[in-house]
PDB file of C-alpha atoms in Angstrom:
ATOM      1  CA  UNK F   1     162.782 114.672  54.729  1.00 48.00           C
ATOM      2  CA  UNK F   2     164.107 117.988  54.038  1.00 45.00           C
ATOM      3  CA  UNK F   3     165.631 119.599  57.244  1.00 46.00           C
ATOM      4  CA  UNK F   4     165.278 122.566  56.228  1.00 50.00           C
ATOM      5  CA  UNK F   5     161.862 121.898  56.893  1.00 62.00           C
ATOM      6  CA  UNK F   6     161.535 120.197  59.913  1.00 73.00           C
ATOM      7  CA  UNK F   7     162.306 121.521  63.498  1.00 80.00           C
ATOM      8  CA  UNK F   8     165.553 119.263  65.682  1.00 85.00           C
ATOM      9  CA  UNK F   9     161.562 119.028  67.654  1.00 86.00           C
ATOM     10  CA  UNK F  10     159.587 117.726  65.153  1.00 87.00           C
ATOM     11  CA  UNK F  11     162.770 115.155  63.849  1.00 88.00           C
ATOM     12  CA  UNK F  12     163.220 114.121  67.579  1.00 90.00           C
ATOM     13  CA  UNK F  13     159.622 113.488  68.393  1.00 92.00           C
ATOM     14  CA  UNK F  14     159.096 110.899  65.095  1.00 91.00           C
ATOM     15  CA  UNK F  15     162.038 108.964  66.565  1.00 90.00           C
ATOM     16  CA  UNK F  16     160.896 108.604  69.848  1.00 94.00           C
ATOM     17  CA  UNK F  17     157.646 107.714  68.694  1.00 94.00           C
ATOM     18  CA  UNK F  18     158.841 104.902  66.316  1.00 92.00           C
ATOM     19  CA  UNK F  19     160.853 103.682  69.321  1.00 93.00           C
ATOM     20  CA  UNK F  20     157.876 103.976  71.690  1.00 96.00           C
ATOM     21  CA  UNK F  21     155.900 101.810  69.659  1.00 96.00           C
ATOM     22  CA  UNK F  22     158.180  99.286  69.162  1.00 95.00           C
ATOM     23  CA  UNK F  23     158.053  99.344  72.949  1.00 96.00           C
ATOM     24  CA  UNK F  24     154.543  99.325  73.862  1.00 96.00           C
ATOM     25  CA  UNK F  25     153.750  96.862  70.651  1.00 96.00           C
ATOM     26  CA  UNK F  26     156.263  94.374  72.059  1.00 96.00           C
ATOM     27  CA  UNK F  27     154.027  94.058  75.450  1.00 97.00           C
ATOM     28  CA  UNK F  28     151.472  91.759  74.714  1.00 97.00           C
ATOM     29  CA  UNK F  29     153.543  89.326  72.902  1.00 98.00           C
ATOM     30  CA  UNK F  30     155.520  89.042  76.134  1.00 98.00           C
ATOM     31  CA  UNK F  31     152.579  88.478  78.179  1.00 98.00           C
ATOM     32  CA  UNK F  32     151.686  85.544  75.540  1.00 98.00           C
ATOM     33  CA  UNK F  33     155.274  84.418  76.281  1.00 97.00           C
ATOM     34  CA  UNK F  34     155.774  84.696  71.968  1.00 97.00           C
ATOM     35  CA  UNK F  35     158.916  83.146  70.567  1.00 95.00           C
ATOM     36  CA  UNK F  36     161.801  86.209  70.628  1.00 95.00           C
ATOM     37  CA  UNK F  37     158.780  88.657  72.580  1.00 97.00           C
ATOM     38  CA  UNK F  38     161.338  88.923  75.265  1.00 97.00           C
ATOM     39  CA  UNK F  39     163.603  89.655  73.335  1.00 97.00           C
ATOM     40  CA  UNK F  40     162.113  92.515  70.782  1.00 96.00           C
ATOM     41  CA  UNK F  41     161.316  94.123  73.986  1.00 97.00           C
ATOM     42  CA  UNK F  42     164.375  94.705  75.499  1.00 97.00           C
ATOM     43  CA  UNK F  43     166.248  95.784  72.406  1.00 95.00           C
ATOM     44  CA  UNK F  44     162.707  98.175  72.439  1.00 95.00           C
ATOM     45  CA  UNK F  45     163.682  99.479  75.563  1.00 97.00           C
ATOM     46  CA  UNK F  46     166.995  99.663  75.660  1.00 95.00           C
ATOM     47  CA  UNK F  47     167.144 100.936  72.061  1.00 94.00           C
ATOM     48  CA  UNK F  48     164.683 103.886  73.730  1.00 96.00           C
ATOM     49  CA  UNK F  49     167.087 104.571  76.355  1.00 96.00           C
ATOM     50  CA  UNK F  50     170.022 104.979  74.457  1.00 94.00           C
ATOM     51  CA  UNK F  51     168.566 107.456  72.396  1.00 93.00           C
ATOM     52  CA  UNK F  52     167.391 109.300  74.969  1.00 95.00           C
ATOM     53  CA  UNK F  53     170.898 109.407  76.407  1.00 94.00           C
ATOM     54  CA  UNK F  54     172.397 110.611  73.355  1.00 92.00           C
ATOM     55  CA  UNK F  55     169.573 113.075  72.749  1.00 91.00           C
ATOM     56  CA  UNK F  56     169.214 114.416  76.536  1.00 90.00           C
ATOM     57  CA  UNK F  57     170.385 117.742  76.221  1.00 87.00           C
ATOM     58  CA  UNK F  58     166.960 118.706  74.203  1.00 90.00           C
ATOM     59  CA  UNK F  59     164.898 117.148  76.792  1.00 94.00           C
ATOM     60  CA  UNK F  60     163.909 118.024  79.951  1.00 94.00           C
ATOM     61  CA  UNK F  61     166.124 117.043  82.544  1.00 94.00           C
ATOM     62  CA  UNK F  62     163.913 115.714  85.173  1.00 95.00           C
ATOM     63  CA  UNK F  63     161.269 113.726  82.994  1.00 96.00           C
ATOM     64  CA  UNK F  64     164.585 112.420  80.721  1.00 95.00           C
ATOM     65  CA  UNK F  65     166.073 111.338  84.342  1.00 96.00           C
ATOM     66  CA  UNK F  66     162.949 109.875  85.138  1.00 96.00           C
ATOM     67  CA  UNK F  67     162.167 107.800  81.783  1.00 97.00           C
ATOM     68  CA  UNK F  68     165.561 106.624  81.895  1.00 97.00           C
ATOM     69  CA  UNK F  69     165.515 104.954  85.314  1.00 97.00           C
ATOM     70  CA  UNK F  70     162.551 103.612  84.451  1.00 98.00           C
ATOM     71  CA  UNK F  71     163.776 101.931  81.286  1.00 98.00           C
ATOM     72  CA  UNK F  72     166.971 100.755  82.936  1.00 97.00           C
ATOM     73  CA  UNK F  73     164.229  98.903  85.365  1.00 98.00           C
ATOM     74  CA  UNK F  74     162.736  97.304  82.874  1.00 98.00           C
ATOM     75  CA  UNK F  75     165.165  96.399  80.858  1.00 97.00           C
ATOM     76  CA  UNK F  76     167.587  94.580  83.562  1.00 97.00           C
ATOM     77  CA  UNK F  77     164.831  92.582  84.095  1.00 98.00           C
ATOM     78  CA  UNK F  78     164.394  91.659  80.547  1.00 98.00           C
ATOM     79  CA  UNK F  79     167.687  90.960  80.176  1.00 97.00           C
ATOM     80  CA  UNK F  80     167.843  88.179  83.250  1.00 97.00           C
ATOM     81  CA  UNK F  81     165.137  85.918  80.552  1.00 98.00           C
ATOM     82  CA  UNK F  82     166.709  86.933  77.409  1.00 97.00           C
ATOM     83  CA  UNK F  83     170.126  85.944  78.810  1.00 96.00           C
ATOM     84  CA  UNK F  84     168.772  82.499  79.945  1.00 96.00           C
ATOM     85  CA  UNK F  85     167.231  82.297  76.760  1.00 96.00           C
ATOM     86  CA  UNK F  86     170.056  82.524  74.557  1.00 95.00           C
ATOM     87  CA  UNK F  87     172.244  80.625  76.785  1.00 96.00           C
ATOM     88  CA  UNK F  88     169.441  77.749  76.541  1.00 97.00           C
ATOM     89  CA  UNK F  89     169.769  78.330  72.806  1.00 97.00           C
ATOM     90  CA  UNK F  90     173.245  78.571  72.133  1.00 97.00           C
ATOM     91  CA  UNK F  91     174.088  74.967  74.319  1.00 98.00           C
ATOM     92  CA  UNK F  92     171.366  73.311  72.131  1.00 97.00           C
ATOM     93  CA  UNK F  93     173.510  74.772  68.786  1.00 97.00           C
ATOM     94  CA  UNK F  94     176.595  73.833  70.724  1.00 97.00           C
ATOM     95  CA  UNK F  95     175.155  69.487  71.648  1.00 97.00           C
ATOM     96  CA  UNK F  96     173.931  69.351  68.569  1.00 96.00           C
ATOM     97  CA  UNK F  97     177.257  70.111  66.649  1.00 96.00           C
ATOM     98  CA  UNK F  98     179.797  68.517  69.418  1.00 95.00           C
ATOM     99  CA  UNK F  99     177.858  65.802  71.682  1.00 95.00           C
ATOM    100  CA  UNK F 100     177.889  62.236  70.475  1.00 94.00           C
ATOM    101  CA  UNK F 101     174.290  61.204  70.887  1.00 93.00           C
ATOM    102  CA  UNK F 102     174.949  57.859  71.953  1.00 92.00           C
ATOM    103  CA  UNK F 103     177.044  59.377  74.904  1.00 90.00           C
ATOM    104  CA  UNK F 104     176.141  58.352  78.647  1.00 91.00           C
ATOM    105  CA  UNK F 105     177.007  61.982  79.572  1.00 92.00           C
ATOM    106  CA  UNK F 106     174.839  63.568  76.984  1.00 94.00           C
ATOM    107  CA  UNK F 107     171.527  63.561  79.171  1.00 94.00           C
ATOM    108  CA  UNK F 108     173.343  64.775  82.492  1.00 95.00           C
ATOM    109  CA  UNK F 109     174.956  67.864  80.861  1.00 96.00           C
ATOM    110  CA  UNK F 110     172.089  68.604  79.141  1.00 95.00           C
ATOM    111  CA  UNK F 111     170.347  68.623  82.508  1.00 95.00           C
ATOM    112  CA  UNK F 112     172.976  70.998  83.441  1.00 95.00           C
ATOM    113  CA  UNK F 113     172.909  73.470  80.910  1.00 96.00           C
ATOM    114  CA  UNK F 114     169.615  73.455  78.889  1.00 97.00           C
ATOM    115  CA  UNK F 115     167.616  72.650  81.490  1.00 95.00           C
ATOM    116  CA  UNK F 116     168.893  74.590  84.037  1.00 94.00           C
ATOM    117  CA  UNK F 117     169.331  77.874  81.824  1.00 96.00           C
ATOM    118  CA  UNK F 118     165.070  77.118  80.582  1.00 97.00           C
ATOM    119  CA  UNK F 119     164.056  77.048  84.546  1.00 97.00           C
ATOM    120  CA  UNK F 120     166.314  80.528  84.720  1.00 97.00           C
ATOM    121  CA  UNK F 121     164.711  81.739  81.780  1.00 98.00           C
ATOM    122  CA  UNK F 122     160.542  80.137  83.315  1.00 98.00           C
ATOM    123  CA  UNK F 123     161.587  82.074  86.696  1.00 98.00           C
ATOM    124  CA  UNK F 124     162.457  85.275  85.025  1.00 98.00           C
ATOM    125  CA  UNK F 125     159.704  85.537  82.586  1.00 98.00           C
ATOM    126  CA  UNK F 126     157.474  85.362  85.763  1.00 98.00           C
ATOM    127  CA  UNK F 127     159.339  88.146  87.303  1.00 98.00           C
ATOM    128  CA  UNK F 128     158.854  90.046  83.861  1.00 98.00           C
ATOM    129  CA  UNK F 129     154.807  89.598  84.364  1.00 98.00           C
ATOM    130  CA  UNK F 130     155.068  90.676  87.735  1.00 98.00           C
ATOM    131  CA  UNK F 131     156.359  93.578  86.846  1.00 98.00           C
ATOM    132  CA  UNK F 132     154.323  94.227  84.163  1.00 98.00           C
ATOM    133  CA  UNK F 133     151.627  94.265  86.071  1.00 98.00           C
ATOM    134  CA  UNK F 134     152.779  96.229  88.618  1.00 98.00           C
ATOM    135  CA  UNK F 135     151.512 100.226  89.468  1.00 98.00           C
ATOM    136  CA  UNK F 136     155.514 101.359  88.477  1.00 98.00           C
ATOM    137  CA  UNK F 137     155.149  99.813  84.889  1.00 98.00           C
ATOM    138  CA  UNK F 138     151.897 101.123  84.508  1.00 98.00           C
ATOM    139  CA  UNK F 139     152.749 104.601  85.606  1.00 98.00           C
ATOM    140  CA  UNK F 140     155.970 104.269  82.903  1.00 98.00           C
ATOM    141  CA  UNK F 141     153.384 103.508  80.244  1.00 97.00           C
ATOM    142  CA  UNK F 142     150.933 105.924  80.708  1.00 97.00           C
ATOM    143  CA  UNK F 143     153.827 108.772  80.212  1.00 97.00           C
ATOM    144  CA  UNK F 144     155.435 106.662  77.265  1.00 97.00           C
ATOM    145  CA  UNK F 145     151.515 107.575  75.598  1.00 96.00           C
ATOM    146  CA  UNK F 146     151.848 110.739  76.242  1.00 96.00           C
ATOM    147  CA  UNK F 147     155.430 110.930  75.126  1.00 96.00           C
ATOM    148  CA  UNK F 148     154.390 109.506  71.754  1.00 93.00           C
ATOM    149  CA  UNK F 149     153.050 112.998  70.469  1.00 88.00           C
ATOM    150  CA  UNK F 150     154.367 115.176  72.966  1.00 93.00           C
ATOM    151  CA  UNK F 151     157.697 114.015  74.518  1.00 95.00           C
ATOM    152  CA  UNK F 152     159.261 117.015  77.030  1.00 95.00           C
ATOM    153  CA  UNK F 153     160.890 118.753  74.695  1.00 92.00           C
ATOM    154  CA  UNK F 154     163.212 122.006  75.990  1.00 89.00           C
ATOM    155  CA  UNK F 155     161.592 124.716  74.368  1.00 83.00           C
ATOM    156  CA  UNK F 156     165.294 125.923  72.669  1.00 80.00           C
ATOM    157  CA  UNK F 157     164.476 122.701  70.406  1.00 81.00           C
ATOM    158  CA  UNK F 158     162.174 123.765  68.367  1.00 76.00           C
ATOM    159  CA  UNK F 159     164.663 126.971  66.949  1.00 80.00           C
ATOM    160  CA  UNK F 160     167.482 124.253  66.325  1.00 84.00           C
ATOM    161  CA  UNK F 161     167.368 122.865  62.882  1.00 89.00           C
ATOM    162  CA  UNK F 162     166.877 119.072  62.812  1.00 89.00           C
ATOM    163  CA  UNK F 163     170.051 118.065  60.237  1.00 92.00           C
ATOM    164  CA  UNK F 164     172.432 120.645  62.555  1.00 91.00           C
ATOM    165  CA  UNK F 165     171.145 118.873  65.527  1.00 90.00           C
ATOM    166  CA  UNK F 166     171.739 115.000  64.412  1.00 92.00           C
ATOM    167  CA  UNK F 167     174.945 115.982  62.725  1.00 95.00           C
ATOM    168  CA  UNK F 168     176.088 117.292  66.439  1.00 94.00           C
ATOM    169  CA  UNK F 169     175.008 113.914  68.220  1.00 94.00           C
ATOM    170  CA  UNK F 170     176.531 111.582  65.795  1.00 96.00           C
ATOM    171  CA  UNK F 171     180.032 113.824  65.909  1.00 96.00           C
ATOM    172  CA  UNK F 172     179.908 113.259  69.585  1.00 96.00           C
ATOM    173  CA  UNK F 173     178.761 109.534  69.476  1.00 96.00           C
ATOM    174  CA  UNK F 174     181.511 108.395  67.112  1.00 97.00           C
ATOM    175  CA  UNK F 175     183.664 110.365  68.734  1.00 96.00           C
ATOM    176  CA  UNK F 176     183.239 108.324  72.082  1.00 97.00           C
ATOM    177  CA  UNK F 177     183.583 105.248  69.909  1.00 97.00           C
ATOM    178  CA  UNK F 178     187.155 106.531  68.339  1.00 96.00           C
ATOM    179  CA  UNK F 179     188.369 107.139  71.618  1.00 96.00           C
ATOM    180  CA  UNK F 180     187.481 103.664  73.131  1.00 96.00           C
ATOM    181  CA  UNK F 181     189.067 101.974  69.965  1.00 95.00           C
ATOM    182  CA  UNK F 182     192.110 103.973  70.068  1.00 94.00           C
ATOM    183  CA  UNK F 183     192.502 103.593  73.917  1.00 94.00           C
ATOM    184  CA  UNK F 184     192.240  99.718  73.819  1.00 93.00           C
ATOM    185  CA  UNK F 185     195.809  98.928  72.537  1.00 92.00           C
ATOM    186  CA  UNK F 186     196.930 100.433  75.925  1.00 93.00           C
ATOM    187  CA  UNK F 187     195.042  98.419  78.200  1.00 93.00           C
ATOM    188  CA  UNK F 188     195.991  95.346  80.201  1.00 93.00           C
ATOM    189  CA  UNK F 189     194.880  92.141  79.259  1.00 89.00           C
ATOM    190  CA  UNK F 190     193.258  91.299  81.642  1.00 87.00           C
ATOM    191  CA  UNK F 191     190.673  94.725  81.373  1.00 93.00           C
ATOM    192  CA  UNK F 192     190.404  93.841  77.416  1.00 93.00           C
ATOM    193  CA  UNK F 193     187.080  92.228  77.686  1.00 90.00           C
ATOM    194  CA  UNK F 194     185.483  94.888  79.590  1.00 93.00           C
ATOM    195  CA  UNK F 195     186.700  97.483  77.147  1.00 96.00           C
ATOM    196  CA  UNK F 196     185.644  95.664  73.769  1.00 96.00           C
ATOM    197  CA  UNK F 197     182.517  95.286  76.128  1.00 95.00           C
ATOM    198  CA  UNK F 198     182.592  98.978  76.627  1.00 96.00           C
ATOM    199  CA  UNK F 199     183.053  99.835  72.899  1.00 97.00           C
ATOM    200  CA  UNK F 200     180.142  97.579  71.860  1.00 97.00           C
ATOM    201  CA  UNK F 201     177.957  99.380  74.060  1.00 96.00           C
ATOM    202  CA  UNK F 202     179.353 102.700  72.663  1.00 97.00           C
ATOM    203  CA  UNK F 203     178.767 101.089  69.065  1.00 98.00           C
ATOM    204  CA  UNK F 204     175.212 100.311  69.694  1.00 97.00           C
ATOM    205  CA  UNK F 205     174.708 103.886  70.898  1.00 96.00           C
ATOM    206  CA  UNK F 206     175.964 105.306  67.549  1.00 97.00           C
ATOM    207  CA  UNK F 207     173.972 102.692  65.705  1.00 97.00           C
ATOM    208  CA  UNK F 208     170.901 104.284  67.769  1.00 95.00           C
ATOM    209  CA  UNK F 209     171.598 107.681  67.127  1.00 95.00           C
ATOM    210  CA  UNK F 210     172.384 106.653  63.283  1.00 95.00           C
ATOM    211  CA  UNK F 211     169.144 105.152  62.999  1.00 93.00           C
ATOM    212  CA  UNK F 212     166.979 108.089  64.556  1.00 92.00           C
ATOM    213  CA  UNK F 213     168.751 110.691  62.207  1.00 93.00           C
ATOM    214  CA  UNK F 214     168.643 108.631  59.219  1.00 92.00           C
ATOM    215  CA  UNK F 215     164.824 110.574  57.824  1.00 89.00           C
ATOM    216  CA  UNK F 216     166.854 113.885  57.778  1.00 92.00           C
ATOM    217  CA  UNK F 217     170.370 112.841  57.080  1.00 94.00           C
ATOM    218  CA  UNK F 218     169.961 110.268  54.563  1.00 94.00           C
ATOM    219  CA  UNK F 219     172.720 107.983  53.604  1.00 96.00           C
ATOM    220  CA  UNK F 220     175.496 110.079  55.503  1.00 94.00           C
ATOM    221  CA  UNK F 221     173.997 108.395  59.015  1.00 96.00           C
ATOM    222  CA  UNK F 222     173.051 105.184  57.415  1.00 96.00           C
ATOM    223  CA  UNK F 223     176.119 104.276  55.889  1.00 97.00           C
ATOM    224  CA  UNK F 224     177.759 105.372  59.683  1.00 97.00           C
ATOM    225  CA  UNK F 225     174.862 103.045  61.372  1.00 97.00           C
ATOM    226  CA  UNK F 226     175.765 100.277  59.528  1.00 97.00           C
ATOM    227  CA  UNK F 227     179.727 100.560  60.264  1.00 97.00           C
ATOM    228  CA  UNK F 228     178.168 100.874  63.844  1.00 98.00           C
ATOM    229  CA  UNK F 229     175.990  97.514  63.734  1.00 97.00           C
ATOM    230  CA  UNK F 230     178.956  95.676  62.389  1.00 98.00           C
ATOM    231  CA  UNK F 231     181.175  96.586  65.297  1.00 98.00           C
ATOM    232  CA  UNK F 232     178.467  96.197  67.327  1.00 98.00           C
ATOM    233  CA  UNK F 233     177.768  92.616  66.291  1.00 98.00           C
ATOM    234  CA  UNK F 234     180.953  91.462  65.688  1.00 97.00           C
ATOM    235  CA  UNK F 235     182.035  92.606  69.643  1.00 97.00           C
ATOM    236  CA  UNK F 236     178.349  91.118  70.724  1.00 96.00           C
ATOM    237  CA  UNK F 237     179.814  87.738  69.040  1.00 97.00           C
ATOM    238  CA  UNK F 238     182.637  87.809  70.878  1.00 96.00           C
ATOM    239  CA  UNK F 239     180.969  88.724  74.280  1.00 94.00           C
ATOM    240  CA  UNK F 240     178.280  86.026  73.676  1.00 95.00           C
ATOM    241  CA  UNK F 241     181.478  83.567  73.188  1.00 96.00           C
ATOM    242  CA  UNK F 242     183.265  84.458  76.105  1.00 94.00           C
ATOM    243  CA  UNK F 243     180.433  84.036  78.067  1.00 94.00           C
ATOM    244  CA  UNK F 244     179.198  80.955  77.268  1.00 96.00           C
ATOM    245  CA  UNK F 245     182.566  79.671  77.752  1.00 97.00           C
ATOM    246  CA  UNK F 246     182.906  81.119  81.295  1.00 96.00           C
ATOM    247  CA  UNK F 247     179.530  79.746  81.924  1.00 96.00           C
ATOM    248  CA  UNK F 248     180.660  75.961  80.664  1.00 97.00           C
ATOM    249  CA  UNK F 249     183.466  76.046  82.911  1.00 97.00           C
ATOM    250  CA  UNK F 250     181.564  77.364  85.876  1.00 96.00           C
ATOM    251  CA  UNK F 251     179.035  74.212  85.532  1.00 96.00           C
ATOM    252  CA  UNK F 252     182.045  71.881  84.545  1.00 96.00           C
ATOM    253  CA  UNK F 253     183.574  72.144  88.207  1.00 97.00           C
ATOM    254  CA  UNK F 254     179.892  72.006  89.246  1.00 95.00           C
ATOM    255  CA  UNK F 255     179.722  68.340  87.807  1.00 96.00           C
ATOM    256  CA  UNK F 256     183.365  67.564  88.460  1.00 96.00           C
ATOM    257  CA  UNK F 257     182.160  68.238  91.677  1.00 96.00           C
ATOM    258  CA  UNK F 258     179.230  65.836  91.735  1.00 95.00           C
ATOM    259  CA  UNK F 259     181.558  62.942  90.739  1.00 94.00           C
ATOM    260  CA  UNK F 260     179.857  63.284  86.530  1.00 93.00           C
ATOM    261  CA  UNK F 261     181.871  62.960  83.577  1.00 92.00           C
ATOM    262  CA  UNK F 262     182.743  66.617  82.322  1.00 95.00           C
ATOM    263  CA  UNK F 263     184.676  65.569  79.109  1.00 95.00           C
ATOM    264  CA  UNK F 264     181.747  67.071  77.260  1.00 96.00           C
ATOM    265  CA  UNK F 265     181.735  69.907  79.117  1.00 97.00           C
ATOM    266  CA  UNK F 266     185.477  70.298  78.154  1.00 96.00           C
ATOM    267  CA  UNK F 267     184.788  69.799  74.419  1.00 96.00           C
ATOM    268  CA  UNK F 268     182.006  72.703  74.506  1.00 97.00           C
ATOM    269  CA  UNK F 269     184.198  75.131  76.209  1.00 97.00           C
ATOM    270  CA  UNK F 270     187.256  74.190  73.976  1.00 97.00           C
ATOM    271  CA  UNK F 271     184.979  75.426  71.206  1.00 98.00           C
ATOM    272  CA  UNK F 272     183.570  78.424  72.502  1.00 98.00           C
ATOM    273  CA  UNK F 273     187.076  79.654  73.007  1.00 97.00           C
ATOM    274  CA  UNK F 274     187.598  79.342  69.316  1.00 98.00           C
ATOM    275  CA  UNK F 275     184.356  80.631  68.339  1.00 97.00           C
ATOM    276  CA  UNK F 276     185.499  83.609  70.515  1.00 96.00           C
ATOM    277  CA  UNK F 277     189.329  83.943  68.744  1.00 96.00           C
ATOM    278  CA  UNK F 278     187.783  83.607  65.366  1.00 97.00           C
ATOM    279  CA  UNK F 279     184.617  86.833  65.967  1.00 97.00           C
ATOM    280  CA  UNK F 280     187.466  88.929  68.049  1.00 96.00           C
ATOM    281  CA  UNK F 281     189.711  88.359  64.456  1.00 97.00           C
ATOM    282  CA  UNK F 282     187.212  90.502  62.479  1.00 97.00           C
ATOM    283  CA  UNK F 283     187.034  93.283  65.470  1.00 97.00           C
ATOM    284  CA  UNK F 284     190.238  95.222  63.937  1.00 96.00           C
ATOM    285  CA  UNK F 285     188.863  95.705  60.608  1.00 97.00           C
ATOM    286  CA  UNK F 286     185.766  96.722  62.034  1.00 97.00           C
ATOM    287  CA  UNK F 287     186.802  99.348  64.363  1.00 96.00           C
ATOM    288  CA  UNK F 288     188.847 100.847  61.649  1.00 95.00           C
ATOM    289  CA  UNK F 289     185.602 101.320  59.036  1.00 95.00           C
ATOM    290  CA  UNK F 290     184.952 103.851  62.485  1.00 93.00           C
ATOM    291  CA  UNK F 291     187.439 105.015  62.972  1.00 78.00           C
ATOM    292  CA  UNK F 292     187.880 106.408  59.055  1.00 76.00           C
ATOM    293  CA  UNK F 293     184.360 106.708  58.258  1.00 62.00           C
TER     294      UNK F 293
END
């Protein structure tokens, strides 16, 4: 795509539309409760709010205000299943690898961590239908439709070209990025997580915008995109890692507790906490294809 050809409008409309879709197409394989459905529609809907964040100052303010909410609605409540999901997935990786299947402790922890984190994810799912069903969805979805060919532009948009207007939202989005990577020597300790949890989220944003300017820009944002995903993965990694192990020891004292053997539960932990050292080693090298990009 040739921006000298297209309107910042026109260029911002076909992203939200792609990302709308994605949305919207994700719905009835949730309702059919389709392996990863939950999933594909979060990243949907969060993937839509974050571009509307980095794109809001060529939107109206009130509907942008509005959608966003909305979105931030829908995707907490997403994110309850998916996180009992993966957690349901990841202790079935971790048994598999570490338990000794002739174990008299093997059944009880599963109990405690599979099954337990597949009755989170049964209870959640629910609440997802519920709320799909629900006037507040509906109402979001009926504006999504009409956002697909006419989002609420500001009419200034449409005299801004669309490669001057990307190349000003990914300046400012890897800028935020650089300054989160460059403030977390400085931090304590014990805020580190938070802030590599803050810079992943910044990551993902620049991935985002990457993505959504990629038709105009070319290889300049999807080379950048890609650094973006990287850091972006290798910081979800860690996260993931840190807490599964938080969430071994939390139902470790639960079954110390209830008099069971939590040697298991020990072993698990023991290698989450390496599996967290060893993704948190590649975060340096990472950060710095950012930072020089």
């Amino acid at each position: 795509m040739n921006d000298e050809q297209v309107s910042a409008a026109d260029a911002l409309t076909d992203a939200l539309r792609a990302d709308i879709e994605r949305l919207l197409t994700a719905e009835p394989e949730v309702r059919a409760d389709a392996d990863d459905s939950v999933h594909q529609m979060r990243v949907a809907t969060r993937r839509l709010r974050s571009v509307l964040r980095s794109y809001k100052k060529l939107i109206d303010p009130d509907a942008d205000s509005r959608m966003r909410t909305e979105l931030a609605w829908l995707a907490g409540l997403l994110g309850v299943a998916r996180d009992a999901e993966v957690r349901a997935e990841r202790f079935i990786a971790l048994l598999d690898r570490y338990a000794d299947p002739g174990s008299a402790a093997l059944e009880p922890t599963r109990d405690r961590l599979v099954r337990a984190e597949r009755d989170r994810y049964a209870a959640a799912h629910g609440e997802v239908l519920t709320a799909l069903d629900s006037d507040r969805y509906r109402a979001m979805r009926r504006e999504l439709k009409k956002w697909r060919d006419a989002p609420p532009l500001r009419e200034s948009v449409d005299a801004i070209p669309a490669g001057e207007m990307f190349e000003t939202v990914l300046r400012k989005d890897r800028k935020r990025v650089r300054g989160l990577v460059r403030s977390e020597p400085t931090v304590a300790p014990a805020d580190r997580v938070e802030l590599l949890h803050d810079i992943r989220k910044s990551a993902k944003r620049l991935r985002y915008s990457c993505e959504a300017a990629t038709a105009v820009l070319g290889d300049t944002a999807a080379d950048l995109g890609k650094r973006a995903k990287h850091l972006q993965t290798v910081l979800g990694d860690h996260r993931d890692a840190v807490e599964s192990y938080d969430a071994l020891r939390a139902r470790a004292a639960e079954a110390r507790a209830a008099g069971e053997d939590t040697a298991l539960f020990e072993t698990l932990a023991d290698a989450e906490d390496t599996a967290a050292g060893r993704h948190l080693a590649q975060y340096p090298a990472a950060a710095a294809a950012i930072d020089t990009a």
